[in-house]
Amino acid sequence: MLSLACCHASRPFAVPSSSVMIVRPPQPRGTNLLAEKVEQLMEWSSRRSIFRMNGDKFRKFIKAPPRNYSMIVMFTALQPQRQCSVCRQANEEYQILANSWRYSSAFCNKLFFSMVDYDEGTDVFQQLNMNSAPTFMHFPPKGRPKRADTFDLQRIGFAAEQLAKWIADRTDVHIRVFRPPNYSGTIALALLVSLVGGLLYLRRNNLEFIYNKTGWAMVSLCIVFAMTSGQMWNHIRGPPYAHKNPHNGQVSYIHGSSQAQFVAESHIILVLNAAITMGMVLLNEAATSKGDVGKRRIICLVGLGLVVFFFSFLLSIFRSKYHGYPYSFLIK
């Protein structure tokens, strides 16, 4: 044995090039699985910004490890028989947000957008004990979602800009929202200008109505009522018209938080403000006119009744939104 070793040591040992084999260390199974999942998600994202998931896909790509990406999921019910108008409105904003991310220069494989429809993933809703839609949730790369990973839609609304801000807080991924151009406002403004211009042209020989103080006062009041009732907030945030409780079917027209409102709520506030203003106008008319005393007294009582009742109603709405406000008047 010793001589054989010496003999081999005295001669160089050569291996034919054709027989050389490179053996690579085996890759961990989790690494291969993660790469496959990310590759599949990137493929889906290249075709559409939001991909739909059923129960099997949800468990594979969202619930099951490994995962090194964040997933934003919208749980919704878009089928016509569900009659969820809020779901359709929220889906439009969600599409705008996802498209903004997909076509962004910062797009990467660290954030994906998906959707689970109730009729396609009933088991997912049951697994998460979810009984309302729409709902937005963030599933982090590691661990289970926390309370803040569920978007507070009732308080904030579902505008794409608000969703982007929430995502930035949860993932540190900042998405600049790009909305498609909407020319409806421009067209409406052009039609209004044309209508006013045509009216002025037809009445060019008699333009005394332009100096009508009552007409300008009514226009000014309409603008004031619209702005003070929150119409601009509705335009920016895009809240739902009202909220229907999925458990008992009760419809709420007044939002319970001071940080949000429904469209119906702004309409109610507009009517209340208009009624209070009408009461004040009647009180002023009763005090300044020189007509019959009995008629003035009736106008005064009607105006006072309008102010007292509708102001009490307005104050009760204020108390319901600003919890802890101690004051009330007639109506609690």
Short mmCIF file of C-alpha atoms in Angstrom, two decimals:
data_model
loop_
_atom_site.label_atom_id
_atom_site.label_comp_id
_atom_site.label_asym_id
_atom_site.label_seq_id
_atom_site.Cartn_x
_atom_site.Cartn_y
_atom_site.Cartn_z
CA MET A 1 0.00 0.00 0.00
CA LEU A 2 2.81 2.36 0.79
CA SER A 3 4.61 1.71 -2.46
CA LEU A 4 1.50 2.17 -4.45
CA ALA A 5 0.93 5.51 -2.87
CA CYS A 6 4.47 6.54 -3.67
CA CYS A 7 4.11 5.40 -7.21
CA HIS A 8 0.97 7.46 -7.68
CA ALA A 9 2.58 10.41 -6.07
CA SER A 10 5.44 10.31 -8.54
CA ARG A 11 3.13 10.64 -11.54
CA PRO A 12 0.62 13.42 -12.23
CA PHE A 13 -2.96 12.29 -12.10
CA ALA A 14 -5.05 13.40 -15.08
CA VAL A 15 -8.76 13.07 -15.78
CA PRO A 16 -10.10 13.28 -19.34
CA SER A 17 -12.07 16.46 -19.98
CA SER A 18 -15.03 14.49 -21.27
CA SER A 19 -15.56 12.86 -17.90
CA VAL A 20 -15.51 16.02 -15.75
CA MET A 21 -18.82 16.51 -13.84
CA ILE A 22 -19.76 19.66 -11.94
CA VAL A 23 -21.95 18.88 -8.99
CA ARG A 24 -23.90 21.86 -7.59
CA PRO A 25 -25.19 21.87 -4.06
CA PRO A 26 -28.92 21.22 -3.86
CA GLN A 27 -31.07 24.32 -3.50
CA PRO A 28 -33.48 24.47 -0.55
CA ARG A 29 -36.98 23.50 -1.52
CA GLY A 30 -38.43 26.71 -0.05
CA THR A 31 -36.21 28.84 -2.29
CA ASN A 32 -37.43 27.10 -5.42
CA LEU A 33 -41.05 27.36 -4.29
CA LEU A 34 -40.71 31.07 -3.53
CA ALA A 35 -39.11 31.74 -6.90
CA GLU A 36 -41.94 29.88 -8.64
CA LYS A 37 -44.58 31.85 -6.75
CA VAL A 38 -42.97 35.21 -7.51
CA GLU A 39 -42.50 34.26 -11.16
CA GLN A 40 -46.17 33.28 -11.44
CA LEU A 41 -47.32 36.50 -9.79
CA MET A 42 -45.13 38.60 -12.08
CA GLU A 43 -46.58 36.79 -15.07
CA TRP A 44 -50.11 37.54 -13.92
CA SER A 45 -49.20 41.16 -13.23
CA SER A 46 -47.83 41.55 -16.75
CA ARG A 47 -51.28 40.69 -18.09
CA ARG A 48 -53.48 42.60 -15.65
CA SER A 49 -52.85 44.83 -12.66
CA ILE A 50 -55.31 42.97 -10.42
CA PHE A 51 -55.62 39.22 -10.59
CA ARG A 52 -58.60 37.34 -9.22
CA MET A 53 -58.12 34.54 -6.72
CA ASN A 54 -60.21 31.61 -5.62
CA GLY A 55 -59.71 29.62 -2.43
CA ASP A 56 -56.85 27.47 -3.72
CA LYS A 57 -54.85 30.38 -5.12
CA PHE A 58 -55.44 32.41 -1.98
CA ARG A 59 -54.06 29.68 0.25
CA LYS A 60 -51.10 29.02 -2.02
CA PHE A 61 -49.95 32.55 -2.80
CA ILE A 62 -51.09 34.46 0.29
CA LYS A 63 -51.55 32.23 3.30
CA ALA A 64 -48.87 29.58 2.71
CA PRO A 65 -45.18 30.38 3.25
CA PRO A 66 -42.64 31.16 1.95
CA ARG A 67 -43.46 34.72 0.92
CA ASN A 68 -41.21 37.78 0.57
CA TYR A 69 -43.81 40.10 -0.99
CA SER A 70 -46.76 42.12 0.25
CA MET A 71 -50.21 41.37 -1.11
CA ILE A 72 -53.11 43.82 -1.15
CA VAL A 73 -56.42 41.99 -1.40
CA MET A 74 -59.84 43.45 -2.04
CA PHE A 75 -62.65 41.24 -0.75
CA THR A 76 -65.74 42.16 -2.71
CA ALA A 77 -69.02 41.00 -4.24
CA LEU A 78 -69.27 42.24 -7.81
CA GLN A 79 -71.84 39.82 -9.17
CA PRO A 80 -75.02 41.62 -10.33
CA GLN A 81 -77.27 39.56 -8.06
CA ARG A 82 -75.42 40.92 -5.01
CA GLN A 83 -76.48 44.49 -5.89
CA CYS A 84 -73.44 45.99 -4.17
CA SER A 85 -73.08 49.45 -5.68
CA VAL A 86 -70.37 50.35 -3.16
CA CYS A 87 -68.34 47.35 -4.35
CA ARG A 88 -68.41 48.63 -7.91
CA GLN A 89 -67.37 52.13 -6.87
CA ALA A 90 -64.56 50.80 -4.69
CA ASN A 91 -63.43 48.51 -7.50
CA GLU A 92 -63.03 51.49 -9.85
CA GLU A 93 -60.74 53.23 -7.34
CA TYR A 94 -58.86 49.99 -6.75
CA GLN A 95 -58.28 49.60 -10.48
CA ILE A 96 -56.91 53.14 -10.70
CA LEU A 97 -54.51 52.44 -7.84
CA ALA A 98 -53.32 49.09 -9.22
CA ASN A 99 -52.81 50.52 -12.71
CA SER A 100 -50.81 53.40 -11.25
CA TRP A 101 -48.51 50.86 -9.59
CA ARG A 102 -48.24 48.58 -12.60
CA TYR A 103 -47.16 51.38 -14.94
CA SER A 104 -44.96 53.09 -12.36
CA SER A 105 -41.20 53.23 -12.80
CA ALA A 106 -40.88 51.87 -9.25
CA PHE A 107 -42.86 48.70 -10.05
CA CYS A 108 -41.21 45.59 -8.59
CA ASN A 109 -42.02 42.14 -7.23
CA LYS A 110 -42.45 43.33 -3.64
CA LEU A 111 -46.10 44.36 -3.95
CA PHE A 112 -49.05 42.78 -5.76
CA PHE A 113 -52.76 43.53 -6.02
CA SER A 114 -55.41 40.82 -6.05
CA MET A 115 -59.13 40.36 -5.55
CA VAL A 116 -61.35 37.72 -3.98
CA ASP A 117 -64.99 37.80 -5.02
CA TYR A 118 -67.48 36.25 -2.64
CA ASP A 119 -69.01 34.04 -5.33
CA GLU A 120 -65.55 32.76 -6.33
CA GLY A 121 -64.02 32.38 -2.87
CA THR A 122 -66.78 31.81 -0.33
CA ASP A 123 -64.46 29.55 1.65
CA VAL A 124 -61.96 32.42 1.98
CA PHE A 125 -64.61 34.70 3.47
CA GLN A 126 -65.57 31.94 5.92
CA GLN A 127 -61.95 31.28 6.82
CA LEU A 128 -61.37 34.95 7.66
CA ASN A 129 -64.76 35.33 9.39
CA MET A 130 -65.55 38.12 6.97
CA ASN A 131 -69.19 39.10 6.55
CA SER A 132 -69.05 42.46 4.77
CA ALA A 133 -67.75 43.80 1.49
CA PRO A 134 -65.86 45.62 0.19
CA THR A 135 -62.88 45.13 2.51
CA PHE A 136 -59.21 45.87 1.82
CA MET A 137 -56.50 43.89 3.60
CA HIS A 138 -52.72 43.89 3.50
CA PHE A 139 -50.92 40.56 3.92
CA PRO A 140 -47.32 41.26 4.95
CA PRO A 141 -44.32 39.21 3.78
CA LYS A 142 -43.96 37.63 7.21
CA GLY A 143 -46.43 36.90 9.94
CA ARG A 144 -50.15 37.39 10.15
CA PRO A 145 -51.99 40.61 9.30
CA LYS A 146 -52.44 42.98 12.23
CA ARG A 147 -55.37 45.20 12.96
CA ALA A 148 -53.84 48.10 11.02
CA ASP A 149 -53.52 45.83 7.97
CA THR A 150 -57.27 46.15 7.45
CA PHE A 151 -58.18 49.41 5.73
CA ASP A 152 -60.69 51.55 7.65
CA LEU A 153 -63.01 52.13 4.73
CA GLN A 154 -65.91 53.46 6.81
CA ARG A 155 -63.83 56.26 8.31
CA ILE A 156 -61.52 57.18 5.43
CA GLY A 157 -63.43 56.24 2.28
CA PHE A 158 -62.07 54.22 -0.62
CA ALA A 159 -60.46 56.86 -2.84
CA ALA A 160 -57.32 55.63 -4.60
CA GLU A 161 -55.22 58.35 -2.95
CA GLN A 162 -56.29 57.22 0.52
CA LEU A 163 -55.56 53.60 -0.32
CA ALA A 164 -52.11 54.60 -1.59
CA LYS A 165 -51.39 56.44 1.66
CA TRP A 166 -52.45 53.41 3.69
CA ILE A 167 -50.25 51.12 1.59
CA ALA A 168 -47.29 53.44 2.08
CA ASP A 169 -47.79 53.24 5.86
CA ARG A 170 -47.90 49.45 5.79
CA THR A 171 -45.25 48.62 3.17
CA ASP A 172 -43.08 51.74 2.65
CA VAL A 173 -44.04 51.53 -1.03
CA HIS A 174 -45.17 54.92 -2.31
CA ILE A 175 -47.56 54.91 -5.25
CA ARG A 176 -48.31 58.05 -7.20
CA VAL A 177 -51.91 57.82 -8.35
CA PHE A 178 -52.54 58.67 -11.99
CA ARG A 179 -56.18 59.10 -12.86
CA PRO A 180 -57.37 58.76 -16.45
CA PRO A 181 -58.42 62.09 -17.95
CA ASN A 182 -62.06 62.93 -17.35
CA TYR A 183 -63.49 65.49 -19.72
CA SER A 184 -67.04 65.44 -18.36
CA GLY A 185 -66.40 68.48 -16.16
CA THR A 186 -64.89 70.41 -19.06
CA ILE A 187 -67.77 69.49 -21.35
CA ALA A 188 -70.33 70.47 -18.69
CA LEU A 189 -68.59 73.81 -18.15
CA ALA A 190 -68.48 74.47 -21.89
CA LEU A 191 -72.20 73.67 -22.20
CA LEU A 192 -73.01 75.98 -19.28
CA VAL A 193 -70.98 78.83 -20.77
CA SER A 194 -72.66 78.27 -24.14
CA LEU A 195 -76.09 78.25 -22.52
CA VAL A 196 -75.44 81.47 -20.60
CA GLY A 197 -73.92 83.10 -23.67
CA GLY A 198 -76.91 82.10 -25.79
CA LEU A 199 -79.32 83.43 -23.18
CA LEU A 200 -77.49 86.74 -23.01
CA TYR A 201 -77.50 87.00 -26.79
CA LEU A 202 -81.24 86.36 -27.00
CA ARG A 203 -81.89 88.91 -24.25
CA ARG A 204 -79.31 91.40 -25.49
CA ASN A 205 -81.91 94.15 -25.71
CA ASN A 206 -83.17 93.60 -22.18
CA LEU A 207 -80.45 92.74 -19.68
CA GLU A 208 -82.10 94.12 -16.57
CA PHE A 209 -82.31 90.64 -15.05
CA ILE A 210 -78.51 90.69 -14.65
CA TYR A 211 -78.95 93.33 -11.97
CA ASN A 212 -81.60 91.35 -10.10
CA LYS A 213 -80.31 91.15 -6.53
CA THR A 214 -82.70 88.36 -5.57
CA GLY A 215 -81.48 86.13 -8.37
CA TRP A 216 -77.83 86.63 -7.47
CA ALA A 217 -78.66 86.04 -3.81
CA MET A 218 -80.27 82.69 -4.66
CA VAL A 219 -77.26 81.64 -6.74
CA SER A 220 -74.90 82.61 -3.94
CA LEU A 221 -76.93 80.69 -1.36
CA CYS A 222 -76.95 77.55 -3.53
CA ILE A 223 -73.14 77.68 -3.77
CA VAL A 224 -72.82 78.26 -0.02
CA PHE A 225 -75.18 75.39 0.81
CA ALA A 226 -73.29 73.03 -1.51
CA MET A 227 -69.89 73.89 -0.02
CA THR A 228 -70.94 73.87 3.65
CA SER A 229 -72.74 70.53 3.28
CA GLY A 230 -69.57 68.75 2.16
CA GLN A 231 -70.06 68.35 -1.59
CA MET A 232 -66.41 69.10 -2.24
CA TRP A 233 -65.39 66.44 0.29
CA ASN A 234 -67.61 63.95 -1.55
CA HIS A 235 -65.99 64.88 -4.85
CA ILE A 236 -62.48 64.34 -3.46
CA ARG A 237 -63.03 61.26 -1.29
CA GLY A 238 -65.78 59.49 -3.22
CA PRO A 239 -67.74 58.08 -0.24
CA PRO A 240 -70.74 55.74 -0.67
CA TYR A 241 -74.22 57.20 -0.78
CA ALA A 242 -75.26 55.30 2.36
CA HIS A 243 -74.33 52.16 4.31
CA LYS A 244 -76.43 49.01 4.60
CA ASN A 245 -75.76 46.76 7.56
CA PRO A 246 -75.24 43.22 6.20
CA HIS A 247 -76.61 41.64 9.40
CA ASN A 248 -79.98 43.33 9.78
CA GLY A 249 -80.31 45.24 6.49
CA GLN A 250 -80.60 48.59 8.26
CA VAL A 251 -79.53 51.55 6.11
CA SER A 252 -77.50 54.38 7.71
CA TYR A 253 -77.52 57.79 6.09
CA ILE A 254 -75.43 59.52 8.78
CA HIS A 255 -71.85 58.34 9.32
CA GLY A 256 -70.99 57.66 12.95
CA SER A 257 -67.55 59.29 12.79
CA SER A 258 -66.60 62.94 12.59
CA GLN A 259 -63.86 62.04 10.08
CA ALA A 260 -66.18 60.82 7.32
CA GLN A 261 -69.64 61.22 5.83
CA PHE A 262 -72.00 59.64 3.33
CA VAL A 263 -73.33 61.41 0.24
CA ALA A 264 -76.85 61.20 1.65
CA GLU A 265 -75.60 62.93 4.80
CA SER A 266 -74.40 65.94 2.82
CA HIS A 267 -77.82 66.17 1.15
CA ILE A 268 -79.52 66.12 4.55
CA ILE A 269 -77.23 68.86 5.87
CA LEU A 270 -77.89 70.94 2.76
CA VAL A 271 -81.67 70.73 3.32
CA LEU A 272 -81.32 71.59 7.02
CA ASN A 273 -79.15 74.63 6.30
CA ALA A 274 -81.59 75.78 3.63
CA ALA A 275 -84.53 75.41 6.04
CA ILE A 276 -82.73 77.37 8.78
CA THR A 277 -81.85 80.09 6.30
CA MET A 278 -85.45 80.27 5.13
CA GLY A 279 -86.55 80.71 8.74
CA MET A 280 -84.09 83.54 9.25
CA VAL A 281 -85.32 85.23 6.05
CA LEU A 282 -88.92 85.00 7.29
CA LEU A 283 -87.97 86.46 10.67
CA ASN A 284 -86.24 89.34 8.94
CA GLU A 285 -89.24 89.85 6.68
CA ALA A 286 -91.62 89.92 9.65
CA ALA A 287 -89.45 92.48 11.44
CA THR A 288 -88.85 94.86 8.52
CA SER A 289 -92.04 94.74 6.49
CA LYS A 290 -94.87 97.24 7.03
CA GLY A 291 -97.81 95.01 6.18
CA ASP A 292 -100.66 93.72 8.28
CA VAL A 293 -99.66 93.00 11.87
CA GLY A 294 -101.47 89.65 11.97
CA LYS A 295 -99.76 88.48 8.80
CA ARG A 296 -96.38 89.58 10.11
CA ARG A 297 -97.02 87.68 13.33
CA ILE A 298 -97.78 84.49 11.39
CA ILE A 299 -94.62 84.90 9.29
CA CYS A 300 -92.62 85.44 12.48
CA LEU A 301 -93.98 82.25 14.09
CA VAL A 302 -93.34 80.18 10.95
CA GLY A 303 -89.80 81.50 10.67
CA LEU A 304 -89.11 80.89 14.35
CA GLY A 305 -90.48 77.35 14.08
CA LEU A 306 -88.23 76.60 11.10
CA VAL A 307 -85.13 77.91 12.88
CA VAL A 308 -85.82 76.14 16.18
CA PHE A 309 -86.81 72.74 14.78
CA PHE A 310 -84.25 72.38 12.04
CA PHE A 311 -81.43 73.82 14.14
CA SER A 312 -82.27 71.25 16.82
CA PHE A 313 -82.15 68.51 14.17
CA LEU A 314 -78.80 69.79 12.90
CA LEU A 315 -77.41 69.89 16.45
CA SER A 316 -78.54 66.31 17.10
CA ILE A 317 -76.62 65.13 14.01
CA PHE A 318 -73.58 67.01 15.26
CA ARG A 319 -73.85 65.26 18.65
CA SER A 320 -74.12 61.83 16.98
CA LYS A 321 -70.87 62.41 15.08
CA TYR A 322 -68.87 64.21 17.77
CA HIS A 323 -69.34 61.78 20.64
CA GLY A 324 -69.27 63.41 24.03
CA TYR A 325 -70.64 66.78 22.89
CA PRO A 326 -72.81 67.76 25.88
CA TYR A 327 -75.31 70.22 24.40
CA SER A 328 -78.64 69.55 22.72
CA PHE A 329 -81.85 71.46 21.98
CA LEU A 330 -85.30 69.87 21.69
CA ILE A 331 -84.06 66.81 19.77
CA LYS A 332 -81.45 64.48 21.28
#
